[in-house]
Coordinates of C-alpha atoms and ligand atoms in Angstrom, one line a residue:
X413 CA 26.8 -13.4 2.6
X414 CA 24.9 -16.6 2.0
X415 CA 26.4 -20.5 2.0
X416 CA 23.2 -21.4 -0.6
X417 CA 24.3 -22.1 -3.9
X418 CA 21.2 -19.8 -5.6
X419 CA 21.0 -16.3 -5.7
X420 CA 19.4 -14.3 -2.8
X421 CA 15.8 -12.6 -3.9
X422 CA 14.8 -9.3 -1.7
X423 CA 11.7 -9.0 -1.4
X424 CA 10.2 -5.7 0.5
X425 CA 6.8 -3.2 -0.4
X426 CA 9.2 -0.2 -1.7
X427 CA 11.5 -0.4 -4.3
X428 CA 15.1 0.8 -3.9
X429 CA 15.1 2.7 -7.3
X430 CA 12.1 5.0 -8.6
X431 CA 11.8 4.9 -12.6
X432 CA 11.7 8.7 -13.7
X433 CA 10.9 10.4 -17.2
X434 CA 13.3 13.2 -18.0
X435 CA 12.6 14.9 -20.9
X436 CA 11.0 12.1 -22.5
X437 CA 13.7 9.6 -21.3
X438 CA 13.3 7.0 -18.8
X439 CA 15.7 7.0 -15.9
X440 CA 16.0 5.1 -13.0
X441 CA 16.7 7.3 -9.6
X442 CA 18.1 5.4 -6.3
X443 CA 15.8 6.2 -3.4
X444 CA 17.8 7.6 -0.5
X445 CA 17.3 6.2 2.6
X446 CA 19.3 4.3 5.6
X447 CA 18.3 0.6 5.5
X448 CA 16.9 0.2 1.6
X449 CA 20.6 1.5 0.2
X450 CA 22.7 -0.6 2.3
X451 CA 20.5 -3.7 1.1
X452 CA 21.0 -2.3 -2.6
X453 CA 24.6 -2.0 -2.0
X454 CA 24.7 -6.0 -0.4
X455 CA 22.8 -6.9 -3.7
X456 CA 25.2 -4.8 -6.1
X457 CA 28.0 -7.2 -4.7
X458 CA 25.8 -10.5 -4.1
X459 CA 23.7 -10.3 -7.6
X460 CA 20.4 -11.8 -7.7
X461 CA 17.1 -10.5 -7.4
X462 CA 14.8 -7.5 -5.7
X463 CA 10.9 -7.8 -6.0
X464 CA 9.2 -4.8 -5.3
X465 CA 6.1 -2.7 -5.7
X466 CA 6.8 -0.8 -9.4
X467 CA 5.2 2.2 -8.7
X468 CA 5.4 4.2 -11.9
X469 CA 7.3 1.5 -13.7
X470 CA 4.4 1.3 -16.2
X471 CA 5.2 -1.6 -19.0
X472 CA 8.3 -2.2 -18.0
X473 CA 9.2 -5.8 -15.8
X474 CA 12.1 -6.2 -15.4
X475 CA 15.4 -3.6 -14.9
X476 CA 19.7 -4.6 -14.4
X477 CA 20.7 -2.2 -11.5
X478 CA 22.7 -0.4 -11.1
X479 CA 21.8 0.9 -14.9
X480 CA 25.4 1.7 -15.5
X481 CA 26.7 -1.4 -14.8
X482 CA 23.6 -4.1 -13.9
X483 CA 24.9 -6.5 -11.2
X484 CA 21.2 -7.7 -9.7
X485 CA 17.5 -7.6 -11.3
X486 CA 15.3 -5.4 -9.9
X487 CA 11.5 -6.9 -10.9
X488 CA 8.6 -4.3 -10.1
X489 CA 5.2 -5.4 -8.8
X490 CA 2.7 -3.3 -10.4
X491 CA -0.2 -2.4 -8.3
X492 CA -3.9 -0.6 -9.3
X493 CA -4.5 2.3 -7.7
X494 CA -7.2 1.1 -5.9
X495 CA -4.9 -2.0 -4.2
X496 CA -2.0 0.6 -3.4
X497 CA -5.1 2.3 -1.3
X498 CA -6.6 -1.0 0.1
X499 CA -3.2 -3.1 0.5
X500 CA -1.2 -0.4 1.3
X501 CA -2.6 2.8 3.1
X502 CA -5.4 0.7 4.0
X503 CA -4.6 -2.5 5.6
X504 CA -0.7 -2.1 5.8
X505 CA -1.0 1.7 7.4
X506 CA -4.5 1.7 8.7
X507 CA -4.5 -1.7 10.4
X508 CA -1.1 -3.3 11.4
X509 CA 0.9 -0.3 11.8
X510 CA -1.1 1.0 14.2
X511 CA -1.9 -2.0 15.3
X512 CA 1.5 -3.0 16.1
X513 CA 2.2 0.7 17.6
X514 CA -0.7 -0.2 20.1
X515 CA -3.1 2.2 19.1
X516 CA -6.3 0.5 18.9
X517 CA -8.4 3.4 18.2
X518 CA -6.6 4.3 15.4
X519 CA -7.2 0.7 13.6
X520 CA -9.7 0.3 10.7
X521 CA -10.7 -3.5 10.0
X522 CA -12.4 -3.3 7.1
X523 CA -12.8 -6.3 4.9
X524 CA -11.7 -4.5 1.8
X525 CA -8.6 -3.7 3.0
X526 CA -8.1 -7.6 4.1
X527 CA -9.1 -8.7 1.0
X528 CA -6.6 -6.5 -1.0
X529 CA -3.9 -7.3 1.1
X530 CA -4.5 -10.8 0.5
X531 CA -4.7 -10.3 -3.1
X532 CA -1.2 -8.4 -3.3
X533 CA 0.3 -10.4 -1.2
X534 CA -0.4 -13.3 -4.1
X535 CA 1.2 -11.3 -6.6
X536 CA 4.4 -10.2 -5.2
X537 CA 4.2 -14.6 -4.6
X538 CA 3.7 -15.3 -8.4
X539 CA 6.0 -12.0 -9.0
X540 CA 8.5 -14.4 -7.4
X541 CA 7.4 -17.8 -9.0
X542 CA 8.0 -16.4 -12.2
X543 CA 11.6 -15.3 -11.8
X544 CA 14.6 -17.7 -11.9
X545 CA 13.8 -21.2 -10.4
X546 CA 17.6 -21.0 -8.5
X547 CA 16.6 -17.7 -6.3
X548 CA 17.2 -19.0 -3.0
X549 CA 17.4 -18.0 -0.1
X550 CA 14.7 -15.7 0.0
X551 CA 14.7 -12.4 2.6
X552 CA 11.0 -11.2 2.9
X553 CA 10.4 -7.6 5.0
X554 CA 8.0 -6.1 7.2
X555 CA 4.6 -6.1 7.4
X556 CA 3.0 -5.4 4.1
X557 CA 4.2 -8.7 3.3
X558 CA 2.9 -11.6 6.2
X559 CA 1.0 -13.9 3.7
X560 CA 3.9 -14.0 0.9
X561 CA 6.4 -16.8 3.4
X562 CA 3.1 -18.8 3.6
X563 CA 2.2 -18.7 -0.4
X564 CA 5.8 -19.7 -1.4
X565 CA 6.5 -22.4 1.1
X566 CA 2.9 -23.7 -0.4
X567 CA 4.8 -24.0 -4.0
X568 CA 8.6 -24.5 -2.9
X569 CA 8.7 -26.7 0.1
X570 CA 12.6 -26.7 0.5
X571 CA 12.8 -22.8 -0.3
X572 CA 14.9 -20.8 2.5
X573 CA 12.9 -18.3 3.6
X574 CA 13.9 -15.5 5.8
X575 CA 11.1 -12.9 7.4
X576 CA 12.6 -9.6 9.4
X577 CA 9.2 -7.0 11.3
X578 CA 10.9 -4.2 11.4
X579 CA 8.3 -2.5 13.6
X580 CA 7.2 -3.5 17.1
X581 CA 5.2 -7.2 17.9
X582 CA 2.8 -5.8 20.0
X583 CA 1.8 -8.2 23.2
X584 CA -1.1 -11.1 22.7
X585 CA -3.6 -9.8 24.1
X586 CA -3.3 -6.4 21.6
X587 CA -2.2 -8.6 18.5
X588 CA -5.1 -10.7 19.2
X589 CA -7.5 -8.0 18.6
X590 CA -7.0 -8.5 14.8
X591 CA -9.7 -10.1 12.9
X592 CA -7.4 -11.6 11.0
X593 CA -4.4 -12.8 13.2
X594 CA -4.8 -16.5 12.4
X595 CA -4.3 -16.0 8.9
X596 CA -1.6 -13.4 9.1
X597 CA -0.2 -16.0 11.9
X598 CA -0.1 -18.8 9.4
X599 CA 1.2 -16.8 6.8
X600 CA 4.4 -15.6 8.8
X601 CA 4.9 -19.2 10.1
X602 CA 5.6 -20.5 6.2
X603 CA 9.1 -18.8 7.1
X604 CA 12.1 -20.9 8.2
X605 CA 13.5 -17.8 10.5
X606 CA 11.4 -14.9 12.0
X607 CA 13.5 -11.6 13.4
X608 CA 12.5 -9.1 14.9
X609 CA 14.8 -6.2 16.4
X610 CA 14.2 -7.1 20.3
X611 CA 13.6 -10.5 22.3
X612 CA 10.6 -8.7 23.7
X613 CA 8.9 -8.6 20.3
X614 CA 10.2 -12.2 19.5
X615 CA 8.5 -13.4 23.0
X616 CA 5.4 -11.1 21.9
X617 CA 5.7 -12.9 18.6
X618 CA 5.8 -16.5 20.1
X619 CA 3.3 -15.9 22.4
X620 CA 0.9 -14.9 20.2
X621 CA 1.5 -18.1 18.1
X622 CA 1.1 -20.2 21.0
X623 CA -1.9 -18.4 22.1
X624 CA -3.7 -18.3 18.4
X625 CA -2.5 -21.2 16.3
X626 CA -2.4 -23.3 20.0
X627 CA 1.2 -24.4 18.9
X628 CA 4.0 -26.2 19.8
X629 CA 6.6 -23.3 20.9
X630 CA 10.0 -23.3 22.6
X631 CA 9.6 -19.9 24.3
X632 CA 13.3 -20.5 25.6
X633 CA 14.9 -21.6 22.6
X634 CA 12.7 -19.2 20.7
X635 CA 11.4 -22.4 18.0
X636 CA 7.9 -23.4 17.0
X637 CA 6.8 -26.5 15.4
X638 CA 4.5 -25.9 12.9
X639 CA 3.1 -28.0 10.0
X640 CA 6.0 -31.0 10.2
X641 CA 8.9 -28.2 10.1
X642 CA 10.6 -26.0 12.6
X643 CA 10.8 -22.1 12.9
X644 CA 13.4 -20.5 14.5
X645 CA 12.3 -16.9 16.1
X646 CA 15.1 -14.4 17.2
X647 CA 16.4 -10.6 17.9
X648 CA 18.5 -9.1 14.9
X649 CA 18.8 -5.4 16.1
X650 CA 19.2 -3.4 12.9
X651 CA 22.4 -0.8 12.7
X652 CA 23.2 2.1 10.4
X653 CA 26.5 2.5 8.0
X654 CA 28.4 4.3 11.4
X655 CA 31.1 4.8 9.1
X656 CA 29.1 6.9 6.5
X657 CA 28.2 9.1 8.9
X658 CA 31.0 9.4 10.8
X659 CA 32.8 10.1 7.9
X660 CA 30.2 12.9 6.2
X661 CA 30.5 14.9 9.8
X662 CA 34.2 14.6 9.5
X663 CA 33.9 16.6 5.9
X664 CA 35.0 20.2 6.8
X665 CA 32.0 21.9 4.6
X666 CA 29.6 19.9 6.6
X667 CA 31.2 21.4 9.7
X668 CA 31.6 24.6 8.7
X669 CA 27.8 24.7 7.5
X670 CA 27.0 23.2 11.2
X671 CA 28.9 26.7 12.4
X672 CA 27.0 28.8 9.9
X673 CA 23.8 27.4 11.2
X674 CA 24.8 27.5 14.8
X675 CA 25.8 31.4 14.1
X676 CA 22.9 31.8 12.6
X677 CA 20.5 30.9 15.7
X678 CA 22.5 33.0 17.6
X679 CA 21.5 30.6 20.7
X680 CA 24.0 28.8 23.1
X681 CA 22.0 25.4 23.5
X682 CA 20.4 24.1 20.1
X683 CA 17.8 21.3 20.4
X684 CA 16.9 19.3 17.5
X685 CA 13.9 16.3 16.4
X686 CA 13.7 14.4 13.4
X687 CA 11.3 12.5 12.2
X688 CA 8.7 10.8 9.4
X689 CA 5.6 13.2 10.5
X690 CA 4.0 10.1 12.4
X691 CA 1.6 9.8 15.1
X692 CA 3.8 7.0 17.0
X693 CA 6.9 9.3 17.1
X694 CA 5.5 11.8 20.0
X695 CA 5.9 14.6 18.0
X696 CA 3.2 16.8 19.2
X697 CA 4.0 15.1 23.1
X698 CA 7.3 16.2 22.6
X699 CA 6.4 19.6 21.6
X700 CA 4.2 20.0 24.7
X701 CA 7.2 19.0 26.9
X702 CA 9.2 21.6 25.3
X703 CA 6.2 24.1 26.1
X704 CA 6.3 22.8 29.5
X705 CA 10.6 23.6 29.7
X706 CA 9.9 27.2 28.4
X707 CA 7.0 27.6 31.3
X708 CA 9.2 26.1 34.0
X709 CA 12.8 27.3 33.7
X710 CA 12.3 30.8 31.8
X711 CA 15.9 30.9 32.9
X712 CA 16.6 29.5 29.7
X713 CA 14.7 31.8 27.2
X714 CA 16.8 33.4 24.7
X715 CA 19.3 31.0 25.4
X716 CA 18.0 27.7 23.6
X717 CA 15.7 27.1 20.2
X718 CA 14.8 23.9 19.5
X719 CA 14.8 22.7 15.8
X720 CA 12.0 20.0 14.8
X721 CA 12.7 18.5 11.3
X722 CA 9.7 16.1 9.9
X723 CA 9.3 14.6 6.6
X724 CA 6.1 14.8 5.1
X725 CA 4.7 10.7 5.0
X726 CA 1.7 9.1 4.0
X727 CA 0.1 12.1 3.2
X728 CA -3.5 10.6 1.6
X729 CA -4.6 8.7 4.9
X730 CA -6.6 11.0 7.6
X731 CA -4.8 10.1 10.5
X732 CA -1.8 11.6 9.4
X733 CA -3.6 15.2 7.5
X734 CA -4.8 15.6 11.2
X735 CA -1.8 15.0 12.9
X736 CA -0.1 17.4 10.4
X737 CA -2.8 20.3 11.6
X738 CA -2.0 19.7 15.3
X739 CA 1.7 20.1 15.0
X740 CA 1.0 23.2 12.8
X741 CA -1.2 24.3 16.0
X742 CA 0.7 23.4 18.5
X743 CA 3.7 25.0 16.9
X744 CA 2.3 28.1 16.5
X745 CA 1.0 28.2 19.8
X746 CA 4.6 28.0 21.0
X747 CA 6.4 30.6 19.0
X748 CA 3.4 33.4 19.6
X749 CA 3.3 32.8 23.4
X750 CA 7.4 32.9 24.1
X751 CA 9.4 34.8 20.6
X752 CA 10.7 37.8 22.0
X753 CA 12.0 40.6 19.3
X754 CA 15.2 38.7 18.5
X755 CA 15.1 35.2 20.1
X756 CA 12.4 32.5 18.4
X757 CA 12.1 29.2 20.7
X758 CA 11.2 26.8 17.8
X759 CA 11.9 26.2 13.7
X760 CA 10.3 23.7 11.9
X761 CA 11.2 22.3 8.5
X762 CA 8.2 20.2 6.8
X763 CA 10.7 18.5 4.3
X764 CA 12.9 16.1 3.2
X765 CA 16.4 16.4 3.0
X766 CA 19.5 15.0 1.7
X767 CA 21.9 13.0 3.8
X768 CA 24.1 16.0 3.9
X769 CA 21.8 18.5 5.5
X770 CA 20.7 16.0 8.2
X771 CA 24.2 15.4 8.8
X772 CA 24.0 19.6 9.4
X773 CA 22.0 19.4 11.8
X774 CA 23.2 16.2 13.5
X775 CA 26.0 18.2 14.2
X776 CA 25.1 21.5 14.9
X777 CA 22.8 19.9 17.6
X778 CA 23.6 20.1 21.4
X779 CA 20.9 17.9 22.3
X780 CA 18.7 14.7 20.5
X781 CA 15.3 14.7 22.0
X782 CA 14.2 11.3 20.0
X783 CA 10.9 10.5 21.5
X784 CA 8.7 8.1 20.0
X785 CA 5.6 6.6 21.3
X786 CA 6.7 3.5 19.9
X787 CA 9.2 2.7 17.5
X788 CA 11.2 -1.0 16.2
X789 CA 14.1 0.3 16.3
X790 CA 14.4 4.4 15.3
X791 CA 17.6 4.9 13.1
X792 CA 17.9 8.2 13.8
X793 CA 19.1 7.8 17.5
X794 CA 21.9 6.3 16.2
X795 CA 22.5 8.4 12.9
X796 CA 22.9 11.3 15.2
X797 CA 25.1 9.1 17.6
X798 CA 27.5 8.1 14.4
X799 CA 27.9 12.0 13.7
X800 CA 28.9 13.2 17.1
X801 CA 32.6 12.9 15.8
X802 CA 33.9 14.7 18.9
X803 CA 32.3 12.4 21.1
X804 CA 30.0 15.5 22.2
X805 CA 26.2 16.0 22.7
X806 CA 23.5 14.9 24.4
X807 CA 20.4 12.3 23.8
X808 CA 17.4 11.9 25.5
X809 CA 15.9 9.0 24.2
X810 CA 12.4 7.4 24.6
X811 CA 12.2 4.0 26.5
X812 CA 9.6 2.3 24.1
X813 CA 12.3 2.6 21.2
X814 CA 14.2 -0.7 20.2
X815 CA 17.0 1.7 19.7
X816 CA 16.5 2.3 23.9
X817 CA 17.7 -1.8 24.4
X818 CA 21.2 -0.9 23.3
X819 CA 21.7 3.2 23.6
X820 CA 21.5 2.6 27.6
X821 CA 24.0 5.6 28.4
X822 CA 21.2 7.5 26.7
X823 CA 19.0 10.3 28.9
X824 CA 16.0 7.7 28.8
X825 CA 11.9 8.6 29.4
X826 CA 8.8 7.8 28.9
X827 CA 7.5 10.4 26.0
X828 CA 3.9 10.2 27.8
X829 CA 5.3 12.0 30.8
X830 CA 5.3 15.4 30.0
X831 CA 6.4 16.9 33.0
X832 CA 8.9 14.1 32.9
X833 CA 10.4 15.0 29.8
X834 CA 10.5 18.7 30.5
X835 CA 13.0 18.1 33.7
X836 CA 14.7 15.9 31.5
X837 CA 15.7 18.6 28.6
X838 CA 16.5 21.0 31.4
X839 CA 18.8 18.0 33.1
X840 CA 20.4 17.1 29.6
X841 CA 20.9 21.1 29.0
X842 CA 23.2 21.2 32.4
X843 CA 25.0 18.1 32.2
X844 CA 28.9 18.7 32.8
X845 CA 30.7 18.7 29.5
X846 CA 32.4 15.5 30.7
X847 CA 29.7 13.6 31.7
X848 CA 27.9 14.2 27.4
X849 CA 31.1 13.1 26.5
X850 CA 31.5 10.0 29.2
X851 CA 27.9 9.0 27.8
X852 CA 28.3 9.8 23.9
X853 CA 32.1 7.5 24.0
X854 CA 29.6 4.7 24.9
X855 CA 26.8 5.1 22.8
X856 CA 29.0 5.2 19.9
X857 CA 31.3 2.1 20.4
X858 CA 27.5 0.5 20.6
X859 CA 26.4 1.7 17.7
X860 CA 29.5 1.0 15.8
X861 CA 29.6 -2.5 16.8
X862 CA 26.3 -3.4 15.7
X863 CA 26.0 -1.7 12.7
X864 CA 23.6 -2.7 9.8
X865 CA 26.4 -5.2 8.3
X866 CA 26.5 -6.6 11.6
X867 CA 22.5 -7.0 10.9
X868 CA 22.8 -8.6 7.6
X869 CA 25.3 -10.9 8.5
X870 CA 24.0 -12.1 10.4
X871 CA 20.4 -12.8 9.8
X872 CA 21.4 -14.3 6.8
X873 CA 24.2 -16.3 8.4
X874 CA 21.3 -17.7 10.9
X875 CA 18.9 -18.6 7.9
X876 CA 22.3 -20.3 6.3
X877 CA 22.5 -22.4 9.2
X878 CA 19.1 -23.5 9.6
X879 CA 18.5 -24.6 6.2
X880 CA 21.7 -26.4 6.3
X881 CA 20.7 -28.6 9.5
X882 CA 17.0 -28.9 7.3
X883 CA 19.1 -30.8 4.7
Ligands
ADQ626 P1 10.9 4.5 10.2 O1 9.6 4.6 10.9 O2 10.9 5.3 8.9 O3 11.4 3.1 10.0 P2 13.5 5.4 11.5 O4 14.1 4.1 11.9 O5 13.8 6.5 12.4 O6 11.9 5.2 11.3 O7 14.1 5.8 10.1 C1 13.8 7.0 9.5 C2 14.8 7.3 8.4 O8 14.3 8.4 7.7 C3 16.2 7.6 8.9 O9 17.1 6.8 8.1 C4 16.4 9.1 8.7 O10 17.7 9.5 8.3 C5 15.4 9.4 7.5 N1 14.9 10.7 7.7 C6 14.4 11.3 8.8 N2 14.1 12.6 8.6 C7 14.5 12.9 7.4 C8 14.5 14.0 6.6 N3 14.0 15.2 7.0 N4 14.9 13.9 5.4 C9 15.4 12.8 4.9 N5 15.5 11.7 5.6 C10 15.0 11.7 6.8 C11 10.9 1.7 10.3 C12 10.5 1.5 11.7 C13 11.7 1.8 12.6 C14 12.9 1.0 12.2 C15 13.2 1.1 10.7 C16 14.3 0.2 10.3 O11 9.4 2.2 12.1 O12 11.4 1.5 14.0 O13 14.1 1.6 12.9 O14 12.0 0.8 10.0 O15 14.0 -1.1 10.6

């Protein structure tokens, strides 16, 4: 996928394998997940090299992957326990991600978290340094990572580098709130491409430079000129394997477990949320809406339960233990004000769960209610999209999603508008059969077009071209 001669290096904060000891054998377990297996699978065919943070990797420093049958080199960063809580829960989790979700309030600038950030940030760069001197182009993701472009442009001037912010770029005037937003700035700008999943976070992006670092930037042609060289910033909206789903709700045990679970309810309408338990996915919001239905058309009460599915996610920081006891209340609130003896409104599964069950309940679904506060992008709009196999369904989707700028034949709301949202589940509920399936035909030929091959392509593609003209 890349016209360089040298071997592409990954480099992201989680590693795509976790090391395991099984009865007193190390083994090394692929983590499941949308984005990080289709990158593995890019690297299985591409070779070359994946730097990551090695958490419970222990001595070991280097590993061939896949074991089996190594066809790339999978190099662990090890971190101490107190820079995992500085670097990562505390400056990545605590301070740009909520940042960047535009929740000010919930932002911690402490200086200890800065100054581990900084310091990790220099050993995923000599992590890199001390690999093979041919690794180039290198692909750098998200936000735990903004200084790294910056330290290795300082040692490899020609070295193609590649950035993608998979969450949100929040506006100037909220970016600029950071204490820090020179440096992270500067850092970013050692890049030769920046992407980002929508033009309105590449604008927020080069805005913010212009606004900060006071310069030069091409807000048409989306390029900044910055220490002698020139940055190209642009949209790459990120896909899913459509074809991996699609296929998995083809499979006739899937389906027939989507019956089971449909018989099981024993509803007509089933409503169904998924989500990382996270504050900026409008869980609890959503839950009130759902409230708000049941209270305004009880015409619908033994006839619809809504499923919310959330996997448990980063459990140690505060914000989250107290977002975990809201749901938990707000939940309960729900099922002891509407359950009658045989109908209960709301189930709620606080786990993870393997592709196949998702896929369950993908399908056994009537209606998507994917509300986020804020999101980059949200795969699982468009997880649930690739599994409508007989074009059915409905999906109300949140404007402030990046997944919103190409799901338009979506039901879409703002997730702060309670009232809002509850007319919107009871207009999704009574849409004519033809119209769900007039909307879903769409939304699927979009998300198959763009799907996350589509995305790698061509980012890499783009960062193939511009260090070609560099040369
Ligand atoms: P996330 O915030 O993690 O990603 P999202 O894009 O929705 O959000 O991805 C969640 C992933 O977790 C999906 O692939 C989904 O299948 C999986 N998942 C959800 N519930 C699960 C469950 N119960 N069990 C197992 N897996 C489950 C960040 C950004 C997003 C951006 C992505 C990719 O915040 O905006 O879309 O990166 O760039």
């Amino acid at each position: 996928m890349t016209d360089r001669n040298g071997a592409l290096a990954i480099v992201s904060n989680r590693a795509p394998y976790q090391l395991k000891e099984r009865f007193g054998r190390l083994s090394c377990e692929r983590n499941v997940g949308g984005l990080v297996s289709v990158l593995d699978e890019m690297m299985c065919q591409a070779g070359g090299t994946w730097i990551a943070w090695g958490e419970g990797w222990g001595s070991c420093n280097e590993v061939g992957i896949p074991p089996e049958a190594p066809a790339y080199s999978l190099r662990p960063v090890p971190l101490t326990d107190q820079e995992v809580n500085h670097y990562y829960h505390g400056f990545s989790n605590r301070v740009l991600w909520p940042l960047s979700h535009y929740f000010l309030d919930r932002c911690h600038f402490r200086a200890e978290y800065w100054s581990a950030y900084q310091a990790v940030n220099e050993k995923f760069a000599q992590a890199f340094m001390e690999g093979p001197s041919d690794h180039d182009p290198v692909w750098i993701h998200d936000f735990h990572l903004t200084l790294l472009p910056g330290l290795l442009r300082k040692e490899r001037r020609n070295l193609s580098i590649g950035f993608f912010w998979h969450i949100p770029f929040p506006a100037s005037p909220v970016f600029r709130v950071l204490p820090w937003r020179e440096e992270v700035l500067r850092g970013l700008l050692g890049s030769d491409l920046i992407g980002f999943h929508l033009p309105l976070h590449a604008e927020h992006f080069l805005r913010c430079v212009q606004d900060v670092l006071n310069a030069p930037v091409d807000r048409e042609g989306g390029t900044i000129r910055y220490e002698g060289r020139v940055i190209q910033v642009g949209a790459f909206p990120v896909g899913i394997d459509f074809w991996k789903w699609n296929k998995l709700a083809a499979n006739p045990v899937i389906t027939e477990k989507a019956w089971e679970l449909r018989r099981e309810l024993g509803v007509e309408q089933i409503i169904l949320g998924v989500d990382r338990l996270d504050y900026t996915k409008g869980i609890h919001e959503r839950l009130l809406a759902f409230e708000r239905f049941l209270e305004k058309y009880p015409q619908f009460h033994g006839r619809v339960c809504m499923i919310q599915i959330a996997v448990p996610s980063r459990v140690r920081v505060d914000e989250y233990k107290s977002l975990r006891r809201e749901i938990d209340e707000a939940i309960g609130r729900i099922t002891g004000r509407f359950s009658g003896r045989k109908w209960v409104p709301l189930r709620y599964l606080y786990r993870g769960s393997p592709i196949e069950e998702l896929v369950t309940y993908y399908l056994a679904a009537d209606l998507a209610l994917i509300t986020p506060l804020r999101d980059g992008m949200n795969l699982v709009a468009k997880e649930y999209v690739a599994s409508r196999v007989k074009q059915d369904g409905g999906l109300i989707l949140s404007e402030f999603t990046g997944a919103a700028g190409t799901l338009t034949d979506a039901i879409i709301v703002n997730p702060y508008d309670i009232e809002g949202l509850a007319d919107a589940i009871h207009f999704a509920l009574s849409m004519p059969d033809t119209e769900k399936r007039r909307r879903m035909e769409r939304l699927r030929q979009a998300v198959k077009e763009r799907d996350v091959y589509w995305w790698c392509r061509s980012f890499l593609e783009s960062l193939g071209r511009i260090s070609e003209e560099r040369q």
